[in-house]
GROMACS .gro file of C-alpha atoms in nm:
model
  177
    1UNK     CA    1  -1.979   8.491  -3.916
    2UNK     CA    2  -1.963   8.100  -3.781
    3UNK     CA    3  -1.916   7.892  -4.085
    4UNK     CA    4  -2.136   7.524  -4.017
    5UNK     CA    5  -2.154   7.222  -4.173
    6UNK     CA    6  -2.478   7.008  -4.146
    7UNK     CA    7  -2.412   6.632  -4.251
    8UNK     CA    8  -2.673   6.369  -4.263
    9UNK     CA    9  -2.734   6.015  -4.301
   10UNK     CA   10  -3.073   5.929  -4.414
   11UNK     CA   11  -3.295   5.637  -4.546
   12UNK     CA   12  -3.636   5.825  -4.595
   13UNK     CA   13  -3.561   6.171  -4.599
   14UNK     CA   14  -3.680   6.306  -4.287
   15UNK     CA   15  -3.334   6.321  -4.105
   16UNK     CA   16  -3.248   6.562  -4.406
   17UNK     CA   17  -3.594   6.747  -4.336
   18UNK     CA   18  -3.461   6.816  -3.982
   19UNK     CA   19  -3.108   6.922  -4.074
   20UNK     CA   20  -3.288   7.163  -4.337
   21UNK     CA   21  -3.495   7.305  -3.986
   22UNK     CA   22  -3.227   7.328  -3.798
   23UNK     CA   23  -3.014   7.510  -4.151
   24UNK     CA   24  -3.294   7.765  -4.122
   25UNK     CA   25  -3.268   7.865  -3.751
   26UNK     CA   26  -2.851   7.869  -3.771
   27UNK     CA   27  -2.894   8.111  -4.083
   28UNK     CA   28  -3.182   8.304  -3.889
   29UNK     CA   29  -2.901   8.360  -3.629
   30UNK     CA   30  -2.615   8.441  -3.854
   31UNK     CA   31  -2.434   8.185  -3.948
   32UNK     CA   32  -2.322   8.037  -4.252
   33UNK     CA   33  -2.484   7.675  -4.301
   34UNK     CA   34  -2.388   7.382  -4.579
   35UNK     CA   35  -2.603   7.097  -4.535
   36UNK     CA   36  -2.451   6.799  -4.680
   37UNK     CA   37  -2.517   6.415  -4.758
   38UNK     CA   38  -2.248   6.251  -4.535
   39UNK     CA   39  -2.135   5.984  -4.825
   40UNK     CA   40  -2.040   6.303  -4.978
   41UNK     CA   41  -1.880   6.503  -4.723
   42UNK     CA   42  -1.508   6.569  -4.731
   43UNK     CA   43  -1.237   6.646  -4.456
   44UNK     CA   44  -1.157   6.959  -4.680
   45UNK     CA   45  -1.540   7.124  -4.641
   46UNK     CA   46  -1.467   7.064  -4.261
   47UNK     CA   47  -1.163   7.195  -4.239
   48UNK     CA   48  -1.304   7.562  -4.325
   49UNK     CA   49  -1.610   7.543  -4.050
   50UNK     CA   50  -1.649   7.615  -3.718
   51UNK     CA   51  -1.920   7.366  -3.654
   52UNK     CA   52  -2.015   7.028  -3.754
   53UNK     CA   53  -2.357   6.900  -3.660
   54UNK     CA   54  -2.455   6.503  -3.822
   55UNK     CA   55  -2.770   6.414  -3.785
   56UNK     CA   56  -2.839   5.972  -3.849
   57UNK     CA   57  -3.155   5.819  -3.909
   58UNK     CA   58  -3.243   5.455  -3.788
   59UNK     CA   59  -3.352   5.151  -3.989
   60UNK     CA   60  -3.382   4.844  -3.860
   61UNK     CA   61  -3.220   4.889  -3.540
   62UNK     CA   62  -2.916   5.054  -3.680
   63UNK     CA   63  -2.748   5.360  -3.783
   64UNK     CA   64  -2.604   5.317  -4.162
   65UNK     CA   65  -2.215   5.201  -4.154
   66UNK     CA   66  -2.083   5.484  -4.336
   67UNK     CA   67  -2.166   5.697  -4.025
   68UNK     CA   68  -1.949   5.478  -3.835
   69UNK     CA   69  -1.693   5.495  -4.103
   70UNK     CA   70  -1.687   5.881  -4.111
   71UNK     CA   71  -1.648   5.932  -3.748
   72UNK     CA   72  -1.332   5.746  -3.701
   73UNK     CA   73  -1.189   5.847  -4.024
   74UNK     CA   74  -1.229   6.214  -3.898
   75UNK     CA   75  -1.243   6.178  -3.543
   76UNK     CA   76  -0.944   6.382  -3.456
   77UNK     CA   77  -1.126   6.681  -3.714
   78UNK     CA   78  -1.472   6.663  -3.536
   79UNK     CA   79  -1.285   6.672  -3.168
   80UNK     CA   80  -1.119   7.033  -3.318
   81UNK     CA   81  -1.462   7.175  -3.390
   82UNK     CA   82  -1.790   7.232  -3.181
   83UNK     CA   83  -1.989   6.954  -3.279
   84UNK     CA   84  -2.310   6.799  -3.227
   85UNK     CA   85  -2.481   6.450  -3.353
   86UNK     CA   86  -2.871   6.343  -3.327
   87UNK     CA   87  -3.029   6.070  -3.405
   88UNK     CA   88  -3.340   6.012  -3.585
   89UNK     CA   89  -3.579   5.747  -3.519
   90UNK     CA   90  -3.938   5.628  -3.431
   91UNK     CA   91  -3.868   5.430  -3.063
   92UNK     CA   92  -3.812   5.832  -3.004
   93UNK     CA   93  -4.197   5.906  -3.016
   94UNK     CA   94  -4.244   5.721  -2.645
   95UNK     CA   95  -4.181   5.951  -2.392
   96UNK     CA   96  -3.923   5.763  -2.173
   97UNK     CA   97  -3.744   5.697  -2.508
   98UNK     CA   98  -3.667   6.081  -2.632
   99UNK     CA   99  -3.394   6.187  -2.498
  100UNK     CA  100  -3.030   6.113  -2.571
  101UNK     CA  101  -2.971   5.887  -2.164
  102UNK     CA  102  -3.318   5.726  -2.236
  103UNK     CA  103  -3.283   5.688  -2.647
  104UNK     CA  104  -3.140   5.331  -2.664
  105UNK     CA  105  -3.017   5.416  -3.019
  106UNK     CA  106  -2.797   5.677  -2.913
  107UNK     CA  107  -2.664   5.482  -2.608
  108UNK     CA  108  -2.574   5.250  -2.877
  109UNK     CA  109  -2.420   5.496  -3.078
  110UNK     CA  110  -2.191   5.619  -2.835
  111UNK     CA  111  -2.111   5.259  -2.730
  112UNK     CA  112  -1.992   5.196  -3.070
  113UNK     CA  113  -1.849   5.471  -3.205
  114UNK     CA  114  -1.532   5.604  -3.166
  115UNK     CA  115  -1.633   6.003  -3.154
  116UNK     CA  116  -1.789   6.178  -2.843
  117UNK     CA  117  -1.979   6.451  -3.004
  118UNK     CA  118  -2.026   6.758  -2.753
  119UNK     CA  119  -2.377   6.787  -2.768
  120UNK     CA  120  -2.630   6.550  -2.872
  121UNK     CA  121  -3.016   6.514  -2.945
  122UNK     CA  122  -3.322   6.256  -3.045
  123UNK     CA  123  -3.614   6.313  -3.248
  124UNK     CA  124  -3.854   6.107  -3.329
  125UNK     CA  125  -3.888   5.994  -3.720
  126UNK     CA  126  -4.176   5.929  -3.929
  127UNK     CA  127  -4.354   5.671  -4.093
  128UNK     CA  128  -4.435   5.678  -4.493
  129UNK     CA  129  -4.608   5.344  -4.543
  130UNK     CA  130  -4.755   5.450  -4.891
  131UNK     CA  131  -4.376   5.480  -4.991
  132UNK     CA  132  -4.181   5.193  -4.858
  133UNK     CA  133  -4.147   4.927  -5.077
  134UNK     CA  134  -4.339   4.590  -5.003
  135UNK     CA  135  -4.089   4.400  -4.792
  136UNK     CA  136  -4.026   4.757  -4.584
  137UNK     CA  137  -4.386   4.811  -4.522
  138UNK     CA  138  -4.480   4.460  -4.417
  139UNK     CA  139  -4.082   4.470  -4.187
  140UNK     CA  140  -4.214   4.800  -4.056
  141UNK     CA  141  -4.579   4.727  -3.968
  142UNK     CA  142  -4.489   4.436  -3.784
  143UNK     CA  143  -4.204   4.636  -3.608
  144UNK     CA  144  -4.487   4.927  -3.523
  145UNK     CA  145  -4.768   4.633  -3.461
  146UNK     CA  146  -4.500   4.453  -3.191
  147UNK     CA  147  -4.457   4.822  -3.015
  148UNK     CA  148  -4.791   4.960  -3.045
  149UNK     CA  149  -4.727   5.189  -3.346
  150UNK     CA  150  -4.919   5.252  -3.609
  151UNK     CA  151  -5.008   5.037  -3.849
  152UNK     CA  152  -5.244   5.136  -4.140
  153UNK     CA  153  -5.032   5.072  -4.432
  154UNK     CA  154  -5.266   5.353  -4.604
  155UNK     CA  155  -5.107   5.624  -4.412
  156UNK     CA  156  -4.803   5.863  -4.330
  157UNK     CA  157  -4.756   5.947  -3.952
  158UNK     CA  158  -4.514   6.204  -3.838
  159UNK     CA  159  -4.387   6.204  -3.519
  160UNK     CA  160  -4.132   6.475  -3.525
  161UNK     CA  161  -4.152   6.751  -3.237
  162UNK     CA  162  -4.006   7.004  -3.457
  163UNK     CA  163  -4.030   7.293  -3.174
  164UNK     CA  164  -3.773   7.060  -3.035
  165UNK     CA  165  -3.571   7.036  -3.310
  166UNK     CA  166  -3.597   7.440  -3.295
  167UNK     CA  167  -3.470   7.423  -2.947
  168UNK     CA  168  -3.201   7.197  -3.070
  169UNK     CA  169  -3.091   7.446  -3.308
  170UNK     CA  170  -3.074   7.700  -3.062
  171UNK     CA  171  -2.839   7.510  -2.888
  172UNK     CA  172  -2.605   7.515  -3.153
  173UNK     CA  173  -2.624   7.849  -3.220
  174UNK     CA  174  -2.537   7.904  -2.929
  175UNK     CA  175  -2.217   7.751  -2.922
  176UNK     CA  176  -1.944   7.982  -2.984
  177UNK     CA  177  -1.546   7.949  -2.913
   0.00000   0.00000   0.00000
């Protein structure tokens, strides 16, 4: 049985929500899945797994520093194990923007960072207006107003394809050594 380790970085909660859908198809296909909150992940959980998949959500044009941080700390422990990173965030609902060569967050990403996963993906993110605090939800409508997003402050818009996050999963489940 493959032993995998989910990590994620998230402001919201919907990058979790996607490592949770993609927990559920690795365990449909056998394999034993920890999802974990990347501040808390340690080289010793790795060590044991076959897999590592991380999984970053955007805010403000940026991944969070800590996943920076964790990639070169334990760069030379994701290169020994099949790995995989996606990125989560709303530029990802416009067609020419979804995919990890179009998805200028993830071009970023692998501009700055100093880990090459093997296998990447984008999904788009969601919107949660009625829980952002105020200086979020006026930062984010203005963001969504300037790129033709949505921008009733009244409501919650999910943009996640999740039968591509399914497909995604797949993926890595298919992976073997």
């Amino acid at each position: 049985m493959l032993k995998t380790a989910i990590l994620y970085s998230t402001v919201d909660g919907q990058t979790r929500a996607i490592c949770q859908r993609i927990e559920q198809v690795l365990i449909a296909n056998g394999e034993q899945v920890s999802v974990i909150n990347l501040t808390d992940a340690k080289a010793e959980q790795l060590a044991t797994v076959d897999k590592v998949v991380i999984g970053a959500s955007i805010r403000y044009g940026k991944h969070r520093p800590e996943l920076f941080k964790f990639a070169e700390q334990h760069q030379a422990l994701l290169d020994s194990k099949l790995n995989s990173f996606f990125t989560v965030n709303v530029v990802a609902r416009k067609p020419l923007k979804n995919t990890p060569e179009t998805n200028p967050y993830m071009q970023k990403f692998l501009t700055l960072s100093a880990w090459t996963p093997n296998m990447l993906g984008v999904f788009a993110g969601k919107i949660d207006y009625p829980r952002y605090r105020f200086f979020d939800k006026v930062m984010i409508r203005f963001i969504m107003w300037m790129t033709k997003g949505p921008t009733d402050t009244s409501g919650t818009f999910e943009f996640t394809d999740w039968d591509k996050v399914n497909d995604y999963a797949k993926q890595i489940a298919a992976q073997k050594r």
